[in-house]
CSV table of C-alpha atoms in Angstrom, one decimal:
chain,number,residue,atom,x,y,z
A,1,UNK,CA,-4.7,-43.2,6.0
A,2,UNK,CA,-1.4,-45.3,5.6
A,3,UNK,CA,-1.1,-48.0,8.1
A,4,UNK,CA,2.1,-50.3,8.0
A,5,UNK,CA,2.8,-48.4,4.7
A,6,UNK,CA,-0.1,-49.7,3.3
A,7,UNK,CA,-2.7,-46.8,2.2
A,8,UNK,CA,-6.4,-47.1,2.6
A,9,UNK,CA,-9.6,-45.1,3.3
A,10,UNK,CA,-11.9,-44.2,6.4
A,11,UNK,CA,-14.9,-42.0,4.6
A,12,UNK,CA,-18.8,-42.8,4.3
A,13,UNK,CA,-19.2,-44.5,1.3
A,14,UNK,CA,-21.4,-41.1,0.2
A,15,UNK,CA,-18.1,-39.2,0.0
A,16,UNK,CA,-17.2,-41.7,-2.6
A,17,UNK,CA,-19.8,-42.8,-4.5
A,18,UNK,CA,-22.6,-39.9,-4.3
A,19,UNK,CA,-25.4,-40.2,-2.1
A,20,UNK,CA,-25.2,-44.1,-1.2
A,21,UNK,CA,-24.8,-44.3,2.7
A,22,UNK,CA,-25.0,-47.3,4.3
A,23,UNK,CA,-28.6,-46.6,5.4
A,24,UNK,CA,-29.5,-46.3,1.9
A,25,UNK,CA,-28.1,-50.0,1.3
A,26,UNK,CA,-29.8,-51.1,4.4
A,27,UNK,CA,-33.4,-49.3,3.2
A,28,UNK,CA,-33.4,-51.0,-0.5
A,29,UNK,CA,-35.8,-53.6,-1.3
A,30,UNK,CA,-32.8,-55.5,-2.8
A,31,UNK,CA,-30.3,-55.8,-0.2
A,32,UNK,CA,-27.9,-58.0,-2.2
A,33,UNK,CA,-27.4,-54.2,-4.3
A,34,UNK,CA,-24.9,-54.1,-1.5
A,35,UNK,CA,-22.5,-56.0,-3.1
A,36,UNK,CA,-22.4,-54.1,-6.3
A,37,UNK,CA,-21.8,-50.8,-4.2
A,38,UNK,CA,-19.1,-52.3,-2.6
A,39,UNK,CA,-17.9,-53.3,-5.6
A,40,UNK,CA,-17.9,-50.3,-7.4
A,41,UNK,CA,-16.6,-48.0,-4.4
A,42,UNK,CA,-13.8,-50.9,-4.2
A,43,UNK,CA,-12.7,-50.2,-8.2
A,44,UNK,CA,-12.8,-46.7,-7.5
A,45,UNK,CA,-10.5,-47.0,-4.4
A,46,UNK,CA,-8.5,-49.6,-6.4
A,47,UNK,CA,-8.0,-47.1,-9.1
A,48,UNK,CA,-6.8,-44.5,-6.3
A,49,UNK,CA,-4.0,-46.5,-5.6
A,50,UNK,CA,-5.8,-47.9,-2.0
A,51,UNK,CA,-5.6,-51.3,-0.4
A,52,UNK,CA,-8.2,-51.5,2.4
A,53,UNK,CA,-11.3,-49.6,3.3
A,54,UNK,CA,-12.8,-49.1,7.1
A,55,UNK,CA,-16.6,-48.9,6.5
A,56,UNK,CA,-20.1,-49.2,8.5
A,57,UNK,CA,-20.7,-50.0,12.2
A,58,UNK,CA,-21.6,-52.7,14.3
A,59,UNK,CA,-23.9,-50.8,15.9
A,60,UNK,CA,-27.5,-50.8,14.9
A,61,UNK,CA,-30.0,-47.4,14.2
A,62,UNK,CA,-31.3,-46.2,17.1
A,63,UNK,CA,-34.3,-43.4,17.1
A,64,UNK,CA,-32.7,-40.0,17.0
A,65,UNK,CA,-29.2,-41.0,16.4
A,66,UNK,CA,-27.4,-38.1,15.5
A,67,UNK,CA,-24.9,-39.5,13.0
A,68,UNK,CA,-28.0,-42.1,10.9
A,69,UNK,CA,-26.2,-42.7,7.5
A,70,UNK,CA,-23.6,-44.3,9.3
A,71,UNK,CA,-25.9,-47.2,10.5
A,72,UNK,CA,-27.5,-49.8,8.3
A,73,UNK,CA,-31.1,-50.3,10.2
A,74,UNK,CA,-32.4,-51.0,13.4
A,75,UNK,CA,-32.2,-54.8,12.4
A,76,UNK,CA,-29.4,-56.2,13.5
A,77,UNK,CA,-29.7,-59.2,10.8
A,78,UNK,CA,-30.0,-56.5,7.9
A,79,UNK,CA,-27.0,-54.8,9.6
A,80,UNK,CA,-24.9,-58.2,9.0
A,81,UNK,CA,-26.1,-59.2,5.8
A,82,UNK,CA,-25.5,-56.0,4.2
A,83,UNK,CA,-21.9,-55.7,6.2
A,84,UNK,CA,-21.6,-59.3,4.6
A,85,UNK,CA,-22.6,-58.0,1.1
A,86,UNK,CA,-20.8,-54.6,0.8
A,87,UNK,CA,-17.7,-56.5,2.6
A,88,UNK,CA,-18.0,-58.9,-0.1
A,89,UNK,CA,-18.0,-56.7,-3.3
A,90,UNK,CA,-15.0,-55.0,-1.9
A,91,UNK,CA,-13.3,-58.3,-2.0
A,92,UNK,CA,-14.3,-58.6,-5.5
A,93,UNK,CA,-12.7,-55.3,-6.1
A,94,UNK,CA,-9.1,-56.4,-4.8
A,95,UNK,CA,-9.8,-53.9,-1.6
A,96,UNK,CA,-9.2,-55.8,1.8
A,97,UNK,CA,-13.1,-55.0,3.8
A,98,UNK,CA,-12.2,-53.7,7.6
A,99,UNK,CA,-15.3,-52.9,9.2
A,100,UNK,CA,-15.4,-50.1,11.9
A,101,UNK,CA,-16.3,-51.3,14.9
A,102,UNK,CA,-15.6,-47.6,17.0
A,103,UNK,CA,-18.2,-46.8,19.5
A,104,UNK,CA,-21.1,-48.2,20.6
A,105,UNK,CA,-21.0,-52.3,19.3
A,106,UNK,CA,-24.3,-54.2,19.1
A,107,UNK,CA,-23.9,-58.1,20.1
A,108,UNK,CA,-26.4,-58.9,18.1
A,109,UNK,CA,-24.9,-57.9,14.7
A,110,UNK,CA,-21.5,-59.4,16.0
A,111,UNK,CA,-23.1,-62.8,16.7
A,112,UNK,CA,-24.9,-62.7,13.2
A,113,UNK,CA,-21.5,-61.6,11.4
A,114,UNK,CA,-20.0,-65.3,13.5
A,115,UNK,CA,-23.1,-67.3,12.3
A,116,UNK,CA,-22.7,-66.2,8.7
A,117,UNK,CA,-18.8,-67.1,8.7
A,118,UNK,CA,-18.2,-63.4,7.7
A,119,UNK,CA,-15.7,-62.2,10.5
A,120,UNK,CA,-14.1,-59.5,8.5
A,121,UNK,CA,-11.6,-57.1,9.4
A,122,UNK,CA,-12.3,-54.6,12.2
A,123,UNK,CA,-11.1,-50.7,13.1
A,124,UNK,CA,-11.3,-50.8,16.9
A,125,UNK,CA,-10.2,-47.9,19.3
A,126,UNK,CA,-8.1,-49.8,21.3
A,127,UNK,CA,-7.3,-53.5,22.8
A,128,UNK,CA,-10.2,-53.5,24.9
A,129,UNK,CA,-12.5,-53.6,22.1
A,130,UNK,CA,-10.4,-55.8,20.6
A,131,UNK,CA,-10.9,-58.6,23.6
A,132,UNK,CA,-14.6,-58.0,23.8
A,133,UNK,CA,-15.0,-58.6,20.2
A,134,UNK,CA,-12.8,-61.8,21.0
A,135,UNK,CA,-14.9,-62.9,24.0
A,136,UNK,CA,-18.1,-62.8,21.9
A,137,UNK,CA,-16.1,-65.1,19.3
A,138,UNK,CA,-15.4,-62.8,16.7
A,139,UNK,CA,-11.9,-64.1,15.6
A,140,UNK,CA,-10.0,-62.1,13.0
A,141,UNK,CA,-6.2,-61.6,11.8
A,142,UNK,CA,-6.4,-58.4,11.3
A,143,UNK,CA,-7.5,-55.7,13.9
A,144,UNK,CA,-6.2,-51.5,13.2
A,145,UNK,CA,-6.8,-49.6,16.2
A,146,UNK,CA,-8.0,-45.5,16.2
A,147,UNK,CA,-4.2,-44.8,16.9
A,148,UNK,CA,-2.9,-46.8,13.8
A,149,UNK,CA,-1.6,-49.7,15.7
A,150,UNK,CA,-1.7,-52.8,14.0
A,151,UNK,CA,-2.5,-56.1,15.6
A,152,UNK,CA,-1.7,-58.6,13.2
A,153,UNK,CA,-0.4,-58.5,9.5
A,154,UNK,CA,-1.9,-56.0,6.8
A,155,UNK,CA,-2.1,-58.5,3.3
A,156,UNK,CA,-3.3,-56.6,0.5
A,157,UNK,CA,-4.8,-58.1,-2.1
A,158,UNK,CA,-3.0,-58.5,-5.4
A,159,UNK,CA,-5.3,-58.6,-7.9
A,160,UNK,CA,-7.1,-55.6,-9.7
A,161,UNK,CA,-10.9,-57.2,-11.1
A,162,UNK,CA,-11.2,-55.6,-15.0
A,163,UNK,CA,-14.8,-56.1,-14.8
A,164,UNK,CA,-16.5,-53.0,-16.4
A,165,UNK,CA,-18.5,-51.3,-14.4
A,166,UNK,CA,-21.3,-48.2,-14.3
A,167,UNK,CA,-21.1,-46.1,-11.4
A,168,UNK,CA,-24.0,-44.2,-12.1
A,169,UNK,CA,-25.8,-46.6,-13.8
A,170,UNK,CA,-25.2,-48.6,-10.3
A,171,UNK,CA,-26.3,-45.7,-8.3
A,172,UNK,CA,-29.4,-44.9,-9.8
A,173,UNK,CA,-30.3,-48.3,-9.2
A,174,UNK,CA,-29.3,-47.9,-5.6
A,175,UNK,CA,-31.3,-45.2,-5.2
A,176,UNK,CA,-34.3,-46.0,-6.9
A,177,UNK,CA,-34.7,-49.1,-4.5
A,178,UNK,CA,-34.6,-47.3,-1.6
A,179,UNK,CA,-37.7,-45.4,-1.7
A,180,UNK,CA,-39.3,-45.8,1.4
A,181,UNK,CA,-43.0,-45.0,2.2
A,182,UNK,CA,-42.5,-44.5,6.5
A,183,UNK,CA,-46.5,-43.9,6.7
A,184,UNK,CA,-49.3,-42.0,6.4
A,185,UNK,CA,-48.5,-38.1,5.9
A,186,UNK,CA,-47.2,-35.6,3.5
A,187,UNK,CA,-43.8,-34.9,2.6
A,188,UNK,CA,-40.8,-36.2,1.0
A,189,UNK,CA,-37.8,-36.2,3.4
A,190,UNK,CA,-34.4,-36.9,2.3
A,191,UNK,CA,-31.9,-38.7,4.5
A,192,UNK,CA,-33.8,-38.6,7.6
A,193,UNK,CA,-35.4,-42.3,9.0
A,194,UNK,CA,-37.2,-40.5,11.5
A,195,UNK,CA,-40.5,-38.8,10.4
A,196,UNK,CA,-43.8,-40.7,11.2
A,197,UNK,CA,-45.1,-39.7,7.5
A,198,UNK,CA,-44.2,-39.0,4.3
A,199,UNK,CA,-42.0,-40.6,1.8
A,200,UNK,CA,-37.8,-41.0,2.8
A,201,UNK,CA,-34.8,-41.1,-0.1
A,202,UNK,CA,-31.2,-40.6,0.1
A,203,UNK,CA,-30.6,-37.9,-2.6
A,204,UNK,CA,-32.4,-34.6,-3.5
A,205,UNK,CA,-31.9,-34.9,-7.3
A,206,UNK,CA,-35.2,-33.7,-9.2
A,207,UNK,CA,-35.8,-37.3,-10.9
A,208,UNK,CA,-35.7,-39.2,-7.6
A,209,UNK,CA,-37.9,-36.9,-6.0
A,210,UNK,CA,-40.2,-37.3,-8.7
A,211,UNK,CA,-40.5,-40.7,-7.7
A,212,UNK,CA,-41.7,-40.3,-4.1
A,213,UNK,CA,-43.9,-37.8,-5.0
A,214,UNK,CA,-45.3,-40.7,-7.6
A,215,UNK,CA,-45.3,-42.8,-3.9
A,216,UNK,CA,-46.7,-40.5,-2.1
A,217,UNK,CA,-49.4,-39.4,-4.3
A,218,UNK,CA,-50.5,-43.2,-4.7
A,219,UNK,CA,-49.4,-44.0,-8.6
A,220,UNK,CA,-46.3,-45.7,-7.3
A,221,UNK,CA,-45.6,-48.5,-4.9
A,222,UNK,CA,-42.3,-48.1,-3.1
A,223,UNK,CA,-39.2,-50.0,-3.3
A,224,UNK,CA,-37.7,-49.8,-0.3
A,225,UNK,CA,-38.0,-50.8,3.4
A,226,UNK,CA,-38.0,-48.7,6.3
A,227,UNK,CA,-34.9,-48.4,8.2
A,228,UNK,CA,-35.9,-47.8,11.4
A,229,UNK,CA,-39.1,-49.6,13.4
């Protein structure tokens, strides 16, 4: 995506660094692991020569949604703080945060986003969300609609932070915080909030499914929080 000549990305963060959706960030037991990811997707967009990246939703989960590891939780306060965080680390990376806020809006997360001071960036589909964001008092210089039209001016950010990171090392981390017991019942279910029972994580390899079987067996405790109530 090149907007005003200025290139950027709109792709779940999973397509960048594997298997951490936002509903993964949203389901860890440390929510402020947000801010590494966006940190570390941010270097790795950095690297790729990108200036902004349109991430998340201001919507919140709702049971059965048919597109879940776009949203962050059914908590609209989780849904801001870990917008805040991610949005953040991105910063931190030199990568200008624009959060996508196509579709279905939740008031709730918009009015936390105002209360926290963290009125980021936003990828509407037209003016009209534009204006309704602006009557709740969400007030930001920067708005790119689903067309590519720019309403206001595109900054990039100038510097490139040489902090040395781990991406995998960061992952791992990621993942192994978000193992989430969702009740009483057998199985192991990845990326799906919506079972009664069993044990959810966000990525089939052997080592993490080791781990909710560890869960579900008893002989662990698990580390992260369900996404969906």
């Amino acid at each position: 995506m090149v907007i005003d000549g200025v290139k950027g990305f709109d792709t779940p963060p999973q397509d960048i660094l594997k298997d951490i959706s936002m509903l993964c960030l949203g389901s860890s037991g440390n929510l402020t692991l947000a801010k590494e990811a966006g940190f570390v997707i941010g270097k790795i967009l950095k690297e790729k020569g990108c200036s902004f990246y349109v991430f998340g939703s201001l919507d919140v989960l709702r049971y059965k949604d048919p597109r879940p590891l776009r949203k962050i939780s059914s908590s609209p306060y989780i849904t801001a703080q870990v917008l805040q965080l991610f949005a953040e680390g991105l910063g931190d990376a030199g990568i200008v945060p624009v959060i996508d806020a196509r579709g279905n809006i939740n008031e709730e997360v918009v009015v936390s986003l105002i209360t926290r001071k963290a009125t980021f960036p936003v990828m509407v589909e037209n003016e009209e969300k534009y204006l309704k964001l602006k009557k709740l008092g969400y007030i930001t210089s920067l708005v790119i609609t689903e067309k590519s039209v720019l309403i206001g001016k595109l900054n990039p950010l100038r510097w490139e932070n040489m902090t040395p990171v781990d991406p995998e090392d960061i992952r791992r981390k990621i993942l192994k915080s978000s193992v989430v017991l969702l009740g009483k019942g057998k199985g192991v279910f990845i990326n799906d909030p919506f079972h009664e029972g069993g044990v959810l994580i966000f990525s089939d390899e052997s080592w993490l499914v080791e781990e909710a079987l560890k869960v579900l067996q008893g002989l662990s405790n698990p580390t992260g929080r369900a996404p969906f109530r």
